[in-house]
Amino acid sequence: MAEKLLEVKDLFVNYGSIQAIKGIDFEVNKGEIVSILGANGAGKSTTLRTISGLIKPKAGQILYKDVDLAKMPAHKIVREGVSHSPEGRQVFGTLTVEENIRIGAFVKPSVDKDTLDWIYNLFPRLLERRKQLAGTLSGGEQQMLAISRALMAKPQLLLLDEPSLGIAPILVKMIFTAIKEISKTGVTVLLVEQNAKAALKLADRGYVLDVGKVTIAGSATDLLNDPKVQEAYLGKKK
Amino acid sequence: MDIFLQQVVNGLIIGSIYALVALGYTMVYGVMKLINFAHGDLVALSAYIGLMFYTQLIGLGVLPQPLVVVSVFVLTAIVAAAVALLVERVAYRPLRNAPRLSAVVSALGASMMIQNGIMLIWGPNITIFPSDILPAVSWTIYGITITFVQAAMIIITLVLMISLTLFINYTKMGTAIRASAINQDVAKLMGINVNMIIMIIFIVGAVLGSVGGLFIGMYYRGISFNLGWVYGLNAFIAAILGGIGNIPGSMVGGYMLGLFTALIAGYVSSSWAEAFTFILLILILIVRPTGILGERVAEKV
């Protein structure tokens, strides 16, 4: 029996007057890569932003190691071991690459040398460009930076929001390889993606989100073979 | 030539005050995108509080003069920081997610509260600082005269600015402040307590402003309850000249405006200085709306 790391129970989230999440349940076991798929506006990013505390839910529970994150402020959730690489990278453009990485370790008393070496090993391009302003990096490099920044807090659960969004295919491949590497070190990954094919190849399990509700859930293989998923998200005709 | 050099010295003096006060505006704007209109009045309050501490400490007659002066600066800075935190807590924090205009109105309200508070406590007339707070020494170099007060102002301002620059650029907390200024949500994702960052910038701004307020009292000697408007407005203009939100920009803007007004006062007329200040502001806004060191305003995609 796999050990649950994150358990989302009956979660409702409002965005202003709009109901963005209408009662979803899902769980992430320790060491897994779980993918949340869905179209634009399905509520994928909202789900991640709620887990990391940027949005407070209307109702429901977000149990992480039996602690309810739903009532915790965002800056404390990072300390619990949940890091979030947000949608659209959102690196600190006027800080250098190195400063961006170091600020990722804000919750740690000091910057961990081993983690830093590991990250530069994972993304050698960042080492080459560490003195550059983050805003001058390409989209793919910024994505690598956003993931690295999230890793510096040494998370147990890593939330990745659309790491393939607007990035050259070759870099997407590099980034997905890196996610696999990250997962191998024992970090649990919750991956939100529109690129369903790439995400399901990587993931152990997946959930399909449609206008704020989980419509399909299952193992990655099951989802890849599910005719509804194929039609809606993998571009295959029946 | 003598007039020129003398006015340059005068410009550096008044520029120091503008720069110190401008930093308070710019740091708060940088993180919160809010013009803290109460900042100028906090500077005025600092001058009054400082004078009160000075009179009390001299009255006690225990401490030697240099120690009295240092204590006055430290105690005033503490009170100014406490008042700034109170203003932030009462006037700004409840409106953190409100429309921008609500916060502006609240800022104006806080400004009037402090200004009228000063008038109620110390009266509407000009209050005079004693002339013997600092030694009445002066030096004449190449025909220009520098008094002890002037030298102290220039040196203390430089030390404060260098310290601030090092703090902002080379410490963990400084990086966290810069990160919060860029994107508060992502700063939270890094584990940064943005409320704490905002409190820190209010404290730093108030401390620098309190030094500016004491300088105004010690240098010009006459202070009135509305001095916050006069110096606050000029410092605010200095912040815009340098590029609001930009820390080195405020320093440059402060000195530039100080030199500019001093030279106008020296060569044209001091009564025209303010008019020229606004002409300069308008020109800068036309030619370079982001200010001298302001960043290019690009839409985030």
Coordinates of C-alpha atoms in Angstrom, one line a residue:
Chain A
M1 CA 0.0 0.0 0.0
A2 CA 1.5 3.3 -1.1
E3 CA 1.9 6.0 1.4
K4 CA -0.2 9.1 0.8
L5 CA 1.7 12.4 0.7
L6 CA -1.1 14.7 -0.5
E7 CA -4.8 14.2 -0.3
V8 CA -7.2 16.7 -1.6
K9 CA -10.7 16.3 -0.3
D10 CA -13.9 17.8 -1.7
L11 CA -12.1 21.1 -2.7
F12 CA -14.1 24.1 -3.8
V13 CA -12.3 27.3 -5.0
N14 CA -13.9 30.5 -6.2
Y15 CA -12.2 33.1 -8.4
G16 CA -14.1 36.2 -7.6
S17 CA -17.7 35.2 -8.3
I18 CA -16.7 32.3 -10.6
Q19 CA -16.6 28.8 -9.3
A20 CA -13.3 27.6 -10.6
I21 CA -13.1 24.3 -8.7
K22 CA -16.3 22.5 -8.0
G23 CA -15.5 19.8 -5.5
I24 CA -12.5 17.7 -6.6
D25 CA -10.8 14.8 -4.8
F26 CA -7.4 13.4 -5.7
E27 CA -4.3 12.1 -4.0
V28 CA -0.6 11.9 -4.7
N29 CA 1.4 9.1 -3.2
K30 CA 5.0 9.4 -2.0
G31 CA 7.5 9.1 -4.9
E32 CA 4.9 9.3 -7.7
I33 CA 4.6 11.6 -10.7
V34 CA 1.0 12.5 -10.9
S35 CA -0.3 14.6 -13.8
I36 CA -3.4 16.8 -14.0
L37 CA -4.6 17.2 -17.5
G38 CA -7.2 19.5 -19.0
A39 CA -8.0 22.3 -21.4
N40 CA -7.5 26.0 -20.8
G41 CA -9.7 27.2 -17.9
A42 CA -10.3 23.7 -16.5
G43 CA -8.9 24.8 -13.2
K44 CA -5.5 23.1 -13.3
S45 CA -3.5 26.2 -12.3
T46 CA -6.1 27.2 -9.7
T47 CA -5.7 23.8 -8.1
L48 CA -1.9 24.2 -7.8
R49 CA -2.2 27.8 -6.6
T50 CA -4.6 26.6 -3.9
I51 CA -2.3 23.8 -2.8
S52 CA 0.6 26.3 -2.4
G53 CA -1.6 28.8 -0.6
L54 CA -1.8 31.6 -3.1
I55 CA -5.6 31.2 -3.2
K56 CA -7.7 30.1 -0.2
P57 CA -10.3 27.5 -0.9
K58 CA -14.0 28.1 -0.3
A59 CA -14.3 24.6 1.2
G60 CA -12.5 21.3 1.4
Q61 CA -9.2 20.0 2.8
I62 CA -5.7 19.8 1.4
L63 CA -4.0 17.2 3.6
Y64 CA -0.3 17.1 3.3
K65 CA 1.3 14.6 5.7
D66 CA -1.9 15.0 7.8
V67 CA -1.5 18.8 8.0
D68 CA -4.3 20.8 6.4
L69 CA -2.6 23.3 4.1
A70 CA -6.0 25.0 3.3
K71 CA -5.6 27.4 6.2
M72 CA -1.9 28.0 6.1
P73 CA -0.3 31.1 4.5
A74 CA 1.7 30.5 1.3
H75 CA 5.1 31.4 2.8
K76 CA 4.7 28.7 5.5
I77 CA 3.6 26.0 3.1
V78 CA 7.1 26.1 1.5
R79 CA 8.6 25.4 4.9
E80 CA 6.4 22.3 5.1
G81 CA 8.2 20.9 2.0
V82 CA 5.9 21.9 -0.9
S83 CA 7.5 24.0 -3.7
H84 CA 5.6 25.5 -6.6
S85 CA 7.1 26.3 -10.0
P86 CA 4.3 28.7 -11.3
E87 CA 2.7 28.9 -14.7
G88 CA 4.5 31.1 -17.2
R89 CA 7.9 30.6 -15.3
Q90 CA 7.6 34.0 -13.5
V91 CA 11.3 34.2 -12.8
F92 CA 12.5 37.4 -11.1
G93 CA 13.6 39.1 -14.3
T94 CA 15.8 41.9 -12.9
L95 CA 17.7 39.5 -10.6
T96 CA 20.5 37.4 -11.9
V97 CA 20.1 33.7 -12.6
E98 CA 22.2 33.0 -9.5
E99 CA 20.2 35.3 -7.3
N100 CA 17.0 33.6 -8.5
I101 CA 18.4 30.2 -7.5
R102 CA 19.6 31.5 -4.2
I103 CA 16.3 33.1 -3.3
G104 CA 14.7 29.7 -3.8
A105 CA 16.6 28.6 -0.7
F106 CA 15.1 31.5 1.3
V107 CA 13.5 29.1 3.8
K108 CA 16.9 27.3 4.4
P109 CA 19.4 28.8 6.8
S110 CA 22.0 28.7 4.0
V111 CA 22.3 27.7 0.4
D112 CA 23.0 24.0 0.2
K113 CA 26.1 23.4 -1.9
D114 CA 25.1 19.9 -2.9
T115 CA 21.7 21.0 -4.1
L116 CA 23.3 23.8 -6.0
D117 CA 25.8 21.5 -7.7
W118 CA 23.0 19.0 -8.5
I119 CA 20.9 21.7 -10.1
Y120 CA 23.8 23.1 -12.2
N121 CA 24.5 19.5 -13.2
L122 CA 20.8 19.0 -14.2
F123 CA 20.8 22.3 -16.2
P124 CA 24.3 23.2 -17.2
R125 CA 23.0 26.1 -19.2
L126 CA 22.1 27.9 -16.0
L127 CA 25.7 27.6 -14.8
E128 CA 26.9 29.2 -18.0
R129 CA 24.4 32.0 -17.5
R130 CA 24.5 32.5 -13.8
K131 CA 25.6 36.1 -13.9
Q132 CA 23.0 37.1 -16.5
L133 CA 19.7 38.8 -15.6
A134 CA 17.0 36.1 -15.6
G135 CA 14.9 38.3 -17.9
T136 CA 17.4 37.9 -20.7
L137 CA 17.1 34.1 -20.8
S138 CA 15.0 32.2 -23.4
G139 CA 11.7 30.8 -22.4
G140 CA 13.1 27.3 -22.0
E141 CA 16.0 28.5 -19.9
Q142 CA 13.6 30.5 -17.7
Q143 CA 11.6 27.3 -17.2
M144 CA 14.8 25.5 -16.1
L145 CA 15.4 28.3 -13.7
A146 CA 11.9 28.3 -12.3
I147 CA 12.2 24.6 -11.6
S148 CA 15.7 25.0 -10.1
R149 CA 14.5 27.8 -7.9
A150 CA 11.7 25.6 -6.6
L151 CA 14.2 22.7 -5.9
M152 CA 16.5 24.9 -3.8
A153 CA 14.0 24.7 -0.9
K154 CA 14.5 20.9 -1.0
P155 CA 10.9 20.0 -1.4
Q156 CA 9.3 16.7 -0.9
L157 CA 6.4 17.7 -3.1
L158 CA 7.2 19.6 -6.3
L159 CA 4.3 21.4 -8.1
L160 CA 5.0 22.1 -11.7
D161 CA 2.6 24.2 -13.7
E162 CA 2.8 23.7 -17.5
P163 CA 6.6 23.4 -17.8
S164 CA 6.2 22.9 -21.6
L165 CA 4.2 26.1 -22.2
G166 CA 5.6 28.2 -25.0
I167 CA 9.0 26.4 -25.2
A168 CA 11.0 25.0 -28.1
P169 CA 10.4 21.3 -28.5
I170 CA 14.1 20.4 -27.9
L171 CA 14.0 22.2 -24.6
V172 CA 10.7 20.5 -23.7
K173 CA 12.5 17.2 -24.1
M174 CA 15.3 18.3 -21.9
I175 CA 13.0 19.6 -19.2
F176 CA 10.9 16.4 -19.1
T177 CA 14.1 14.3 -18.9
A178 CA 15.1 16.5 -15.9
I179 CA 11.7 16.0 -14.3
K180 CA 12.3 12.3 -14.5
E181 CA 15.7 12.8 -12.9
I182 CA 14.2 14.9 -10.1
S183 CA 11.6 12.2 -9.5
K184 CA 14.3 9.6 -9.2
T185 CA 15.9 11.4 -6.2
G186 CA 12.7 10.8 -4.3
V187 CA 10.9 14.0 -4.9
T188 CA 7.1 13.6 -5.5
V189 CA 5.9 15.5 -8.5
L190 CA 2.5 16.9 -9.2
L191 CA 2.6 18.0 -12.9
V192 CA -0.1 20.2 -14.6
E193 CA 0.1 20.0 -18.3
Q194 CA -1.8 20.7 -21.5
N195 CA 0.8 18.6 -23.4
A196 CA -1.0 15.4 -22.4
K197 CA 1.1 13.0 -24.4
A198 CA 4.4 14.1 -22.9
A199 CA 2.9 14.3 -19.4
L200 CA 1.4 10.8 -19.5
K201 CA 4.5 9.2 -20.8
L202 CA 6.3 10.6 -17.7
A203 CA 3.6 10.1 -15.1
D204 CA 2.5 7.2 -13.0
R205 CA -1.1 8.3 -12.7
G206 CA -3.2 11.1 -14.1
Y207 CA -6.4 13.0 -13.5
V208 CA -8.4 14.8 -16.2
L209 CA -10.0 18.0 -15.1
D210 CA -12.9 19.5 -16.9
V211 CA -14.5 22.8 -15.9
G212 CA -13.6 22.4 -12.3
K213 CA -14.4 18.7 -11.9
V214 CA -12.3 15.5 -12.1
T215 CA -13.9 13.6 -15.0
I216 CA -11.4 10.7 -15.6
A217 CA -8.8 9.2 -13.2
G218 CA -6.5 6.3 -13.6
S219 CA -3.0 5.1 -14.3
A220 CA -1.0 6.8 -17.1
T221 CA -1.3 3.8 -19.3
D222 CA -5.1 3.6 -18.8
L223 CA -5.4 7.3 -19.7
L224 CA -3.3 7.0 -22.8
N225 CA -5.6 4.2 -24.0
D226 CA -8.8 5.9 -22.9
P227 CA -10.7 6.8 -26.1
K228 CA -12.2 10.0 -24.5
V229 CA -8.7 11.2 -23.5
Q230 CA -7.3 10.3 -26.9
E231 CA -10.0 12.2 -28.6
A232 CA -10.0 15.3 -26.4
Y233 CA -6.3 15.6 -25.4
L234 CA -4.2 13.5 -27.6
G235 CA -5.6 14.6 -31.0
K236 CA -6.6 11.1 -32.1
K237 CA -9.8 10.6 -34.0
K238 CA -12.1 7.7 -33.1
Chain B
M1 CA 33.2 80.7 -9.6
D2 CA 33.0 81.1 -5.9
I3 CA 29.2 81.4 -6.1
F4 CA 29.1 78.3 -8.2
L5 CA 31.1 76.2 -5.8
Q6 CA 29.2 77.5 -2.8
Q7 CA 25.9 76.7 -4.5
V8 CA 27.2 73.2 -5.3
V9 CA 27.9 72.7 -1.6
N10 CA 24.5 74.0 -0.8
G11 CA 23.0 71.8 -3.5
L12 CA 24.7 68.7 -2.0
I13 CA 23.2 69.6 1.4
I14 CA 19.7 70.0 0.3
G15 CA 20.2 67.1 -2.1
S16 CA 21.1 64.9 0.9
I17 CA 17.8 65.7 2.5
Y18 CA 15.8 65.1 -0.7
A19 CA 17.6 61.8 -1.3
L20 CA 17.1 60.5 2.2
V21 CA 13.4 61.3 2.1
A22 CA 13.0 60.1 -1.5
L23 CA 14.3 56.7 -0.6
G24 CA 11.3 56.2 1.7
Y25 CA 8.9 57.0 -1.1
T26 CA 10.6 54.9 -3.6
M27 CA 11.1 51.7 -1.5
V28 CA 7.4 51.6 -0.5
Y29 CA 6.4 52.3 -4.1
G30 CA 8.7 49.6 -5.3
V31 CA 7.1 46.9 -3.3
M32 CA 3.5 48.1 -2.9
K33 CA 3.0 50.4 -5.9
L34 CA 1.7 52.9 -3.4
I35 CA 2.6 56.5 -2.9
N36 CA 3.0 56.8 0.9
F37 CA 1.9 60.5 1.2
A38 CA 2.3 60.3 5.0
H39 CA 6.0 59.9 4.6
G40 CA 6.7 63.6 4.3
D41 CA 4.7 64.2 7.5
L42 CA 6.6 61.5 9.3
V43 CA 9.8 63.4 8.4
A44 CA 8.2 66.6 10.0
L45 CA 7.2 64.6 13.0
S46 CA 10.7 63.3 13.4
A47 CA 12.0 66.8 13.6
Y48 CA 9.6 67.7 16.4
I49 CA 10.2 64.4 18.3
G50 CA 14.0 64.8 17.9
L51 CA 13.8 68.3 19.3
M52 CA 11.8 67.0 22.2
F53 CA 14.3 64.3 23.0
Y54 CA 17.1 66.8 22.7
T55 CA 15.5 69.2 25.2
Q56 CA 14.8 66.4 27.6
L57 CA 18.2 64.8 27.4
I58 CA 20.0 68.2 27.8
G59 CA 17.7 68.9 30.7
L60 CA 18.8 65.7 32.4
G61 CA 22.4 66.9 32.0
V62 CA 23.8 63.4 32.5
L63 CA 25.2 62.6 29.0
P64 CA 28.0 64.5 27.2
Q65 CA 26.9 66.5 24.2
P66 CA 28.0 64.1 21.4
L67 CA 26.3 61.2 23.1
V68 CA 23.1 63.3 23.5
V69 CA 23.2 63.9 19.7
V70 CA 23.6 60.2 18.9
S71 CA 20.8 59.3 21.3
V72 CA 18.5 61.8 19.7
F73 CA 19.1 60.3 16.3
V74 CA 18.6 56.7 17.6
L75 CA 15.5 57.5 19.7
T76 CA 13.9 59.5 16.9
A77 CA 14.5 56.7 14.4
I78 CA 12.8 54.3 16.7
V79 CA 9.8 56.5 17.2
A80 CA 9.6 57.2 13.5
A81 CA 9.8 53.5 12.7
A82 CA 7.0 52.8 15.2
V83 CA 4.8 55.4 13.7
A84 CA 5.4 54.2 10.2
L85 CA 4.5 50.7 11.2
L86 CA 1.3 52.0 12.8
V87 CA 0.4 53.8 9.6
E88 CA 1.1 50.8 7.6
R89 CA -1.0 48.6 9.9
V90 CA -4.0 51.0 10.2
A91 CA -4.1 52.9 6.9
Y92 CA -2.6 50.6 4.3
R93 CA -2.8 46.9 5.3
P94 CA -6.6 46.7 5.4
L95 CA -6.6 48.1 1.8
R96 CA -3.9 45.8 0.4
N97 CA -6.3 44.2 -2.0
A98 CA -8.5 47.3 -2.5
P99 CA -8.4 49.4 -5.7
R100 CA -5.4 51.7 -6.0
L101 CA -7.4 54.9 -5.5
S102 CA -8.7 53.8 -2.0
A103 CA -5.1 53.4 -0.8
V104 CA -4.2 56.8 -2.2
V105 CA -7.1 58.4 -0.3
S106 CA -6.1 56.6 2.8
A107 CA -2.5 57.8 2.4
L108 CA -3.7 61.4 2.1
G109 CA -5.8 60.8 5.3
A110 CA -2.8 59.5 7.2
S111 CA -0.8 62.5 6.0
M112 CA -3.4 65.0 7.3
M113 CA -3.7 63.1 10.6
I114 CA 0.0 63.4 11.3
Q115 CA 0.2 67.0 10.1
N116 CA -2.7 68.1 12.2
G117 CA -1.5 66.0 15.1
I118 CA 1.8 67.9 15.0
M119 CA -0.1 71.2 15.0
L120 CA -2.3 70.2 17.9
I121 CA 0.6 69.2 20.0
W122 CA 3.3 71.8 19.1
G123 CA 1.2 74.6 17.7
P124 CA 0.9 76.3 14.4
N125 CA 3.9 78.6 14.8
I126 CA 7.4 78.0 13.8
T127 CA 9.4 76.1 16.3
I128 CA 13.2 76.9 16.6
F129 CA 15.9 74.3 17.0
P130 CA 18.8 75.5 19.2
S131 CA 21.9 76.5 17.3
D132 CA 24.4 74.7 19.6
I133 CA 23.4 71.1 18.9
L134 CA 26.5 70.6 16.8
P135 CA 29.8 72.5 17.2
A136 CA 29.8 75.9 15.4
V137 CA 33.0 75.0 13.6
S138 CA 33.5 75.7 9.9
W139 CA 36.2 75.3 7.4
T140 CA 37.1 77.4 4.4
I141 CA 38.6 75.5 1.4
Y142 CA 39.3 77.2 -1.9
G143 CA 37.0 80.0 -0.9
I144 CA 34.0 77.9 0.0
T145 CA 32.8 77.6 3.5
I146 CA 31.6 74.3 4.9
T147 CA 30.2 74.2 8.4
F148 CA 30.3 71.2 10.8
V149 CA 26.6 70.6 10.3
Q150 CA 27.0 70.5 6.5
A151 CA 29.9 68.2 6.6
A152 CA 28.1 65.9 9.0
M153 CA 25.0 65.8 6.8
I154 CA 27.0 65.0 3.6
I155 CA 29.0 62.2 5.4
I156 CA 26.1 60.6 7.3
T157 CA 23.9 60.6 4.2
L158 CA 26.7 58.9 2.2
V159 CA 27.2 56.3 4.9
L160 CA 23.5 55.6 5.0
M161 CA 23.2 55.3 1.3
I162 CA 26.2 53.0 0.9
S163 CA 24.8 50.8 3.8
L164 CA 21.4 50.6 2.1
T165 CA 22.9 49.7 -1.2
L166 CA 24.9 46.9 0.3
F167 CA 21.9 45.7 2.3
I168 CA 19.6 45.6 -0.7
N169 CA 22.1 44.1 -3.2
Y170 CA 24.2 41.7 -1.1
T171 CA 22.1 40.3 1.7
K172 CA 19.5 37.5 1.7
M173 CA 16.9 39.9 3.1
G174 CA 17.8 42.5 0.5
T175 CA 17.3 40.0 -2.3
A176 CA 14.0 39.1 -0.7
I177 CA 13.0 42.7 -0.8
R178 CA 13.9 43.0 -4.5
A179 CA 12.1 39.8 -5.3
S180 CA 8.9 41.0 -3.5
A181 CA 9.1 44.2 -5.5
I182 CA 9.1 42.2 -8.7
N183 CA 6.3 39.7 -7.9
Q184 CA 4.7 39.4 -4.5
D185 CA 3.0 36.1 -5.3
V186 CA 6.1 34.4 -6.5
A187 CA 8.0 35.8 -3.5
K188 CA 5.5 34.1 -1.2
L189 CA 6.2 30.8 -3.1
M190 CA 9.8 31.2 -2.1
G191 CA 8.7 31.3 1.6
I192 CA 9.1 35.0 1.9
N193 CA 6.7 36.6 4.3
V194 CA 5.7 39.6 2.2
N195 CA 4.0 41.3 5.2
M196 CA 7.3 41.2 7.0
I197 CA 9.1 42.6 3.9
I198 CA 6.6 45.5 3.8
M199 CA 7.2 46.2 7.5
I200 CA 10.9 46.2 6.9
I201 CA 10.7 48.7 4.1
F202 CA 8.5 50.9 6.2
I203 CA 11.0 50.8 9.0
V204 CA 14.0 51.5 6.7
G205 CA 12.2 54.3 5.0
A206 CA 11.2 55.8 8.3
V207 CA 14.7 55.6 9.7
L208 CA 16.2 57.4 6.7
G209 CA 13.3 59.9 6.8
S210 CA 13.9 60.6 10.5
V211 CA 17.5 61.4 9.8
G212 CA 16.3 63.8 7.0
G213 CA 13.9 65.4 9.4
L214 CA 16.6 66.0 12.1
F215 CA 18.9 67.4 9.4
I216 CA 16.2 69.9 8.4
G217 CA 15.8 71.0 12.0
M218 CA 19.5 71.3 12.6
Y219 CA 20.3 73.0 9.4
Y220 CA 17.4 75.3 8.7
R221 CA 16.5 75.6 12.5
G222 CA 13.0 76.7 11.9
I223 CA 10.4 73.9 11.6
S224 CA 6.7 74.1 11.1
F225 CA 3.9 71.5 11.2
N226 CA 3.6 71.6 7.4
L227 CA 7.2 71.1 6.5
G228 CA 6.4 67.6 5.5
W229 CA 4.5 69.0 2.5
V230 CA 7.3 71.1 1.3
Y231 CA 10.2 68.6 1.7
G232 CA 7.9 65.6 1.0
L233 CA 6.8 67.1 -2.3
N234 CA 10.4 67.9 -3.4
A235 CA 11.6 64.5 -2.3
F236 CA 8.7 62.9 -4.2
I237 CA 9.8 64.8 -7.3
A238 CA 13.3 63.7 -6.8
A239 CA 12.1 60.1 -6.6
I240 CA 10.2 60.5 -9.9
L241 CA 13.2 62.2 -11.5
G242 CA 15.4 59.3 -10.6
G243 CA 12.8 56.7 -11.5
I244 CA 10.3 55.8 -8.8
G245 CA 10.8 52.4 -7.4
N246 CA 14.5 52.5 -8.2
I247 CA 16.8 52.9 -5.1
P248 CA 19.9 54.4 -6.8
G249 CA 17.5 56.5 -8.9
S250 CA 16.3 58.2 -5.8
M251 CA 19.8 59.0 -4.6
V252 CA 20.7 60.4 -8.0
G253 CA 17.4 62.2 -8.3
G254 CA 17.8 63.7 -4.8
Y255 CA 21.2 65.2 -5.4
M256 CA 20.3 66.3 -8.9
L257 CA 17.2 68.2 -7.7
G258 CA 19.3 69.6 -4.8
L259 CA 22.0 70.9 -7.1
F260 CA 19.4 72.2 -9.6
T261 CA 17.5 74.2 -7.0
A262 CA 20.6 75.6 -5.4
L263 CA 22.0 76.8 -8.8
I264 CA 18.6 78.3 -9.7
A265 CA 18.6 80.0 -6.3
G266 CA 22.2 81.2 -6.8
Y267 CA 21.9 82.5 -10.4
V268 CA 18.2 83.3 -10.9
S269 CA 16.3 83.8 -7.7
S270 CA 15.4 81.6 -4.8
S271 CA 11.8 82.6 -5.2
W272 CA 11.8 81.0 -8.6
A273 CA 13.4 77.7 -7.5
E274 CA 10.1 75.9 -7.1
A275 CA 8.8 77.0 -10.5
F276 CA 12.0 75.7 -12.1
T277 CA 11.7 72.5 -10.1
F278 CA 8.3 71.8 -11.7
I279 CA 9.6 72.8 -15.2
L280 CA 12.4 70.2 -14.7
L281 CA 9.8 67.6 -13.6
I282 CA 7.6 68.3 -16.6
L283 CA 10.6 68.1 -19.0
I284 CA 11.8 64.8 -17.5
L285 CA 8.3 63.4 -17.7
I286 CA 8.1 64.4 -21.4
V287 CA 11.5 63.2 -22.4
R288 CA 11.9 60.2 -20.1
P289 CA 8.7 59.3 -18.2
T290 CA 10.3 56.4 -16.3
G291 CA 12.9 58.8 -14.8
I292 CA 16.7 58.9 -15.2
L293 CA 17.4 55.4 -13.9
G294 CA 13.9 54.0 -14.2
E295 CA 13.5 50.7 -15.9
R296 CA 11.8 50.3 -19.2
V297 CA 8.2 49.5 -18.5
A298 CA 7.5 46.3 -20.3
E299 CA 4.3 44.4 -20.2
K300 CA 4.7 41.1 -18.5
V301 CA 3.6 38.3 -20.8

